[in-house]
Amino acid sequence: MAVCVAVIAKENYPLYIRSAPTENELKFHYMVHTSLDVVDEKISAMGKALVDQRELYLGLLYPTEDYKVYGYVTNSKVKFVMVVDSSNTALRDNEIRSMFRKLHNSYTDVMCNPFYNPGDRIQSRAFDSMVTSMMIQVC
Amino acid sequence: MPLHTKKPRSPTSVSPGGSPGAILLGQTCLHQGPGQKTSLSVLEGMGFRVGQALGERLPQETLAFREELDVLKFLCKDLWVAVFQKQMDSLRTNHQGTYVLQDNSFPLLIRMASGPQYLEEAPKFLAFTCGLLRGTLSTLGIKSLVTASVASLPTCKFQVVIQKT
């Protein structure tokens, strides 16, 4: 379902980025990069309003390619960006939310690992396998 | 990373009036020399790393913080309860970036005799906690300097100064 998953640090550099079909990786990287601007916009817009666990639904960034990009921001300003292929049935909101919750839990586990230095790229195998499980469901 | 901002002039820990003055972490450093200072820094560094992890895990289900005071309240309530099973007793601020958190019966000091007897030993137990506070604040996006002071066991105050960049 998810075609590309990225974890972006507070300072807007990627901590983890992975795409499912390994061709056209650059296209996904670029998509994630452009979505960061929209994420920042939404964060500052919601600054004073009643803030909720924000979910960012952008719709189709590139109408020709039929992808949807979702975003999620944690309390520590770490952003998760997920690109899904919407050629199959549109995923329900709940499913996206649960995928982000799993991402958040795994990221928290990575943070709590005393051998992980905050700010490094994420190389945890557990995190990798969790992301793989989210991406494999297509076939 | 400095643990204290003021250096006291005399090495004794009790002021002549009979009532103990506030002890800053640096005072014991003057007593025991550079080895003590390094170990306090190491302790503070460890607390910092733990604080960073806790700052990620504890607010996971809470809504995003709207302002600095909310983050400090989170420290006093949720963080203290998670680590010490009790809340911080008081939080004061000058609304200009300095907060004083006071704990009247700090769990790490409660086992020692109350009063001024072990004031010199207190900094060892406070260094880790200062790092913990600093680490949690750093994950939540606030750069700060945390110092601790003890007037008489087991009451201690943590002073958090927000660094504006």
PDB file of C-alpha atoms in Angstrom, chain A residues 10 47 49-54 74-76 104-105 107-109 111-113 116 118, chain B residues 49 52-66 138-142:
ATOM      1  CA  LYS A  10      13.274  18.505  13.207  1.00  0.00           C
ATOM      2  CA  GLY A  47       0.070  27.193  15.796  1.00  0.00           C
ATOM      3  CA  ALA A  49      -5.560  27.106  17.205  1.00  0.00           C
ATOM      4  CA  LEU A  50      -6.536  24.089  19.254  1.00  0.00           C
ATOM      5  CA  VAL A  51      -3.818  21.714  18.245  1.00  0.00           C
ATOM      6  CA  ASP A  52      -4.600  18.114  17.662  1.00  0.00           C
ATOM      7  CA  GLN A  53      -2.418  15.257  16.541  1.00  0.00           C
ATOM      8  CA  ARG A  54      -2.130  16.660  13.149  1.00  0.00           C
ATOM      9  CA  THR A  74       5.154  14.352  16.505  1.00  0.00           C
ATOM     10  CA  ASN A  75       5.579  16.518  19.602  1.00  0.00           C
ATOM     11  CA  SER A  76       9.278  16.556  18.955  1.00  0.00           C
ATOM     12  CA  HIS A 104       5.498   6.582  15.740  1.00  0.00           C
ATOM     13  CA  ASN A 105       5.807   3.633  18.119  1.00  0.00           C
ATOM     14  CA  TYR A 107      10.429   5.550  16.019  1.00  0.00           C
ATOM     15  CA  THR A 108      10.048   5.948  19.791  1.00  0.00           C
ATOM     16  CA  ASP A 109      11.633   2.537  20.259  1.00  0.00           C
ATOM     17  CA  MET A 111      14.958   6.780  20.193  1.00  0.00           C
ATOM     18  CA  CYS A 112      14.995   4.784  23.422  1.00  0.00           C
ATOM     19  CA  ASN A 113      17.799   2.564  22.173  1.00  0.00           C
ATOM     20  CA  TYR A 116      21.274   5.258  18.905  1.00  0.00           C
ATOM     21  CA  PRO A 118      19.614  11.227  18.066  1.00  0.00           C
TER      22      PRO A 118
ATOM     23  CA  ARG B  49      20.283  10.990  26.834  1.00  0.00           C
ATOM     24  CA  GLN B  52      15.792  12.725  25.163  1.00  0.00           C
ATOM     25  CA  ALA B  53      14.278   9.248  24.989  1.00  0.00           C
ATOM     26  CA  LEU B  54      11.638  10.034  27.604  1.00  0.00           C
ATOM     27  CA  GLY B  55      10.779  13.241  25.767  1.00  0.00           C
ATOM     28  CA  GLU B  56       9.889  11.078  22.797  1.00  0.00           C
ATOM     29  CA  ARG B  57       7.981   8.361  24.590  1.00  0.00           C
ATOM     30  CA  LEU B  58       6.007  10.123  27.303  1.00  0.00           C
ATOM     31  CA  PRO B  59       4.128  12.726  25.225  1.00  0.00           C
ATOM     32  CA  GLN B  60       3.229  10.159  22.610  1.00  0.00           C
ATOM     33  CA  GLU B  61      -0.482  10.147  23.260  1.00  0.00           C
ATOM     34  CA  THR B  62      -0.835  13.751  24.415  1.00  0.00           C
ATOM     35  CA  LEU B  63      -1.827  16.575  22.136  1.00  0.00           C
ATOM     36  CA  ALA B  64       0.831  18.909  20.852  1.00  0.00           C
ATOM     37  CA  PHE B  65       2.053  21.536  23.320  1.00  0.00           C
ATOM     38  CA  ARG B  66       0.840  25.003  22.658  1.00  0.00           C
ATOM     39  CA  SER B 138      15.690  19.451  24.145  1.00  0.00           C
ATOM     40  CA  THR B 139      13.546  16.769  22.487  1.00  0.00           C
ATOM     41  CA  LEU B 140      10.527  19.002  22.861  1.00  0.00           C
ATOM     42  CA  GLY B 141      12.382  21.763  21.066  1.00  0.00           C
ATOM     43  CA  ILE B 142      13.551  23.928  23.973  1.00  0.00           C
TER      44      ILE B 142
END
